[in-house]
């Protein structure tokens, strides 16, 4: 089910995509300009590969502990903390304690949408 233009994004009824053995992704809601994505890290270790993208990203740590690296600078973040990634900067995260990250992207990440 597409969440595009949905006023509400319900975690219990939103499809969960398996990214790898330790990372799951849910696209909560979005339009062409902005997207909210919930990332669940179930195991200690890297949360995907380091990467960059043209989107601006702001992320809130909902739970768990993560070492986040942005442009060569690393900080340990816990529930309630957040980070900002400008367009084009190399970044990534390592899960220290399993938890959840809530990402917001602008513009939306077209490559995340199926179909």
PDB file of C-alpha atoms in Angstrom:
ATOM      1  CA  UNK A   1       0.000   0.000   0.000  1.00  0.00           C
ATOM      2  CA  UNK A   2       1.365   3.413  -0.956  1.00  0.00           C
ATOM      3  CA  UNK A   3       1.722   5.900   1.862  1.00  0.00           C
ATOM      4  CA  UNK A   4       2.066   8.815  -0.561  1.00  0.00           C
ATOM      5  CA  UNK A   5      -0.061  11.713   0.611  1.00  0.00           C
ATOM      6  CA  UNK A   6      -1.323   9.801   3.666  1.00  0.00           C
ATOM      7  CA  UNK A   7      -2.126  12.064   6.588  1.00  0.00           C
ATOM      8  CA  UNK A   8      -1.188   9.341   9.069  1.00  0.00           C
ATOM      9  CA  UNK A   9       1.551   6.712   9.057  1.00  0.00           C
ATOM     10  CA  UNK A  10       0.750   3.771  11.328  1.00  0.00           C
ATOM     11  CA  UNK A  11       3.754   1.668  12.268  1.00  0.00           C
ATOM     12  CA  UNK A  12       1.600  -1.417  12.943  1.00  0.00           C
ATOM     13  CA  UNK A  13       0.055  -1.463   9.461  1.00  0.00           C
ATOM     14  CA  UNK A  14       2.922  -0.094   7.348  1.00  0.00           C
ATOM     15  CA  UNK A  15       4.828  -2.610   5.240  1.00  0.00           C
ATOM     16  CA  UNK A  16       8.283  -3.453   6.560  1.00  0.00           C
ATOM     17  CA  UNK A  17      11.083  -3.953   4.044  1.00  0.00           C
ATOM     18  CA  UNK A  18      14.010  -6.170   5.020  1.00  0.00           C
ATOM     19  CA  UNK A  19      17.212  -4.344   4.029  1.00  0.00           C
ATOM     20  CA  UNK A  20      19.596  -6.983   5.441  1.00  0.00           C
ATOM     21  CA  UNK A  21      19.761  -9.410   8.346  1.00  0.00           C
ATOM     22  CA  UNK A  22      19.812  -6.598  10.902  1.00  0.00           C
ATOM     23  CA  UNK A  23      18.007  -3.616   9.309  1.00  0.00           C
ATOM     24  CA  UNK A  24      14.300  -3.096   8.519  1.00  0.00           C
ATOM     25  CA  UNK A  25      12.737  -0.040   6.835  1.00  0.00           C
ATOM     26  CA  UNK A  26       9.202   1.373   6.916  1.00  0.00           C
ATOM     27  CA  UNK A  27       8.124   4.302   4.764  1.00  0.00           C
ATOM     28  CA  UNK A  28       5.641   5.998   7.069  1.00  0.00           C
ATOM     29  CA  UNK A  29       4.321   8.815   4.885  1.00  0.00           C
ATOM     30  CA  UNK A  30       5.547  11.162   2.176  1.00  0.00           C
ATOM     31  CA  UNK A  31       4.820  13.430  -0.749  1.00  0.00           C
ATOM     32  CA  UNK A  32       7.112  14.628  -3.533  1.00  0.00           C
ATOM     33  CA  UNK A  33       8.844  17.090  -1.204  1.00  0.00           C
ATOM     34  CA  UNK A  34       9.391  15.188   2.059  1.00  0.00           C
ATOM     35  CA  UNK A  35       9.494  11.616   3.376  1.00  0.00           C
ATOM     36  CA  UNK A  36       9.521  10.026   6.851  1.00  0.00           C
ATOM     37  CA  UNK A  37      11.159   6.617   7.187  1.00  0.00           C
ATOM     38  CA  UNK A  38      11.510   4.378  10.253  1.00  0.00           C
ATOM     39  CA  UNK A  39      14.678   2.264  10.439  1.00  0.00           C
ATOM     40  CA  UNK A  40      14.859  -0.599  12.936  1.00  0.00           C
ATOM     41  CA  UNK A  41      18.295  -1.987  13.781  1.00  0.00           C
ATOM     42  CA  UNK A  42      17.923  -5.407  15.391  1.00  0.00           C
ATOM     43  CA  UNK A  43      21.609  -6.283  15.904  1.00  0.00           C
ATOM     44  CA  UNK A  44      24.804  -4.559  16.972  1.00  0.00           C
ATOM     45  CA  UNK A  45      26.931  -3.563  13.972  1.00  0.00           C
ATOM     46  CA  UNK A  46      26.757  -1.434  10.828  1.00  0.00           C
ATOM     47  CA  UNK A  47      23.327  -0.100   9.803  1.00  0.00           C
ATOM     48  CA  UNK A  48      23.855  -0.397   6.067  1.00  0.00           C
ATOM     49  CA  UNK A  49      26.812   0.957   4.137  1.00  0.00           C
ATOM     50  CA  UNK A  50      28.335   4.421   4.323  1.00  0.00           C
ATOM     51  CA  UNK A  51      26.875   6.536   1.540  1.00  0.00           C
ATOM     52  CA  UNK A  52      25.904   9.965   0.309  1.00  0.00           C
ATOM     53  CA  UNK A  53      22.821  11.251  -1.500  1.00  0.00           C
ATOM     54  CA  UNK A  54      21.503  14.551  -2.842  1.00  0.00           C
ATOM     55  CA  UNK A  55      18.730  14.664  -0.223  1.00  0.00           C
ATOM     56  CA  UNK A  56      18.892  16.640   3.013  1.00  0.00           C
ATOM     57  CA  UNK A  57      18.338  14.307   5.976  1.00  0.00           C
ATOM     58  CA  UNK A  58      17.350  14.871   9.596  1.00  0.00           C
ATOM     59  CA  UNK A  59      17.166  11.852  11.902  1.00  0.00           C
ATOM     60  CA  UNK A  60      15.837  11.339  15.412  1.00  0.00           C
ATOM     61  CA  UNK A  61      17.001   8.457  17.584  1.00  0.00           C
ATOM     62  CA  UNK A  62      13.782   6.912  18.893  1.00  0.00           C
ATOM     63  CA  UNK A  63      15.540   4.171  20.866  1.00  0.00           C
ATOM     64  CA  UNK A  64      18.874   2.385  21.127  1.00  0.00           C
ATOM     65  CA  UNK A  65      22.401   3.762  20.825  1.00  0.00           C
ATOM     66  CA  UNK A  66      24.177   4.545  17.543  1.00  0.00           C
ATOM     67  CA  UNK A  67      27.591   5.824  16.527  1.00  0.00           C
ATOM     68  CA  UNK A  68      26.853   8.207  13.660  1.00  0.00           C
ATOM     69  CA  UNK A  69      29.576   9.479  11.340  1.00  0.00           C
ATOM     70  CA  UNK A  70      29.000  12.513   9.100  1.00  0.00           C
ATOM     71  CA  UNK A  71      31.797  13.888   6.936  1.00  0.00           C
ATOM     72  CA  UNK A  72      34.444  12.145   9.072  1.00  0.00           C
ATOM     73  CA  UNK A  73      33.054  13.296  12.450  1.00  0.00           C
ATOM     74  CA  UNK A  74      31.551  10.667  14.792  1.00  0.00           C
ATOM     75  CA  UNK A  75      29.222  11.057  17.773  1.00  0.00           C
ATOM     76  CA  UNK A  76      27.455   8.497  19.971  1.00  0.00           C
ATOM     77  CA  UNK A  77      23.709   9.215  20.015  1.00  0.00           C
ATOM     78  CA  UNK A  78      20.970   7.808  22.243  1.00  0.00           C
ATOM     79  CA  UNK A  79      17.175   8.088  22.463  1.00  0.00           C
ATOM     80  CA  UNK A  80      16.097  11.712  22.070  1.00  0.00           C
ATOM     81  CA  UNK A  81      19.238  12.789  20.194  1.00  0.00           C
ATOM     82  CA  UNK A  82      19.215  13.746  16.520  1.00  0.00           C
ATOM     83  CA  UNK A  83      21.471  14.528  13.588  1.00  0.00           C
ATOM     84  CA  UNK A  84      21.460  16.499  10.351  1.00  0.00           C
ATOM     85  CA  UNK A  85      23.107  15.465   7.065  1.00  0.00           C
ATOM     86  CA  UNK A  86      23.475  18.148   4.384  1.00  0.00           C
ATOM     87  CA  UNK A  87      23.116  17.120   0.761  1.00  0.00           C
ATOM     88  CA  UNK A  88      26.068  15.182  -0.617  1.00  0.00           C
ATOM     89  CA  UNK A  89      27.949  14.418   2.621  1.00  0.00           C
ATOM     90  CA  UNK A  90      29.360  10.926   3.281  1.00  0.00           C
ATOM     91  CA  UNK A  91      27.642   9.393   6.329  1.00  0.00           C
ATOM     92  CA  UNK A  92      26.599   6.207   8.075  1.00  0.00           C
ATOM     93  CA  UNK A  93      25.701   4.666  11.403  1.00  0.00           C
ATOM     94  CA  UNK A  94      26.738   1.751  13.549  1.00  0.00           C
ATOM     95  CA  UNK A  95      24.294   0.212  15.986  1.00  0.00           C
ATOM     96  CA  UNK A  96      25.757  -0.029  19.500  1.00  0.00           C
ATOM     97  CA  UNK A  97      22.466  -1.063  21.160  1.00  0.00           C
ATOM     98  CA  UNK A  98      19.531  -2.201  18.966  1.00  0.00           C
ATOM     99  CA  UNK A  99      16.967   0.504  18.378  1.00  0.00           C
ATOM    100  CA  UNK A 100      15.050   2.710  15.975  1.00  0.00           C
ATOM    101  CA  UNK A 101      15.992   5.739  13.867  1.00  0.00           C
ATOM    102  CA  UNK A 102      13.361   8.014  12.301  1.00  0.00           C
ATOM    103  CA  UNK A 103      14.675   9.646   9.117  1.00  0.00           C
ATOM    104  CA  UNK A 104      13.174  12.643   7.334  1.00  0.00           C
ATOM    105  CA  UNK A 105      14.350  13.378   3.784  1.00  0.00           C
ATOM    106  CA  UNK A 106      13.777  16.285   1.447  1.00  0.00           C
ATOM    107  CA  UNK A 107      13.023  15.804  -1.313  1.00  0.00           C
ATOM    108  CA  UNK A 108      11.529  12.356  -0.877  1.00  0.00           C
ATOM    109  CA  UNK A 109      13.662   9.289  -1.703  1.00  0.00           C
ATOM    110  CA  UNK A 110      12.129   8.045  -4.956  1.00  0.00           C
ATOM    111  CA  UNK A 111      14.408   4.980  -4.914  1.00  0.00           C
ATOM    112  CA  UNK A 112      12.710   3.807  -1.685  1.00  0.00           C
ATOM    113  CA  UNK A 113       9.291   3.609  -3.374  1.00  0.00           C
ATOM    114  CA  UNK A 114       8.331   0.426  -5.147  1.00  0.00           C
ATOM    115  CA  UNK A 115       6.438   0.529  -8.420  1.00  0.00           C
TER     116      UNK A 115
END
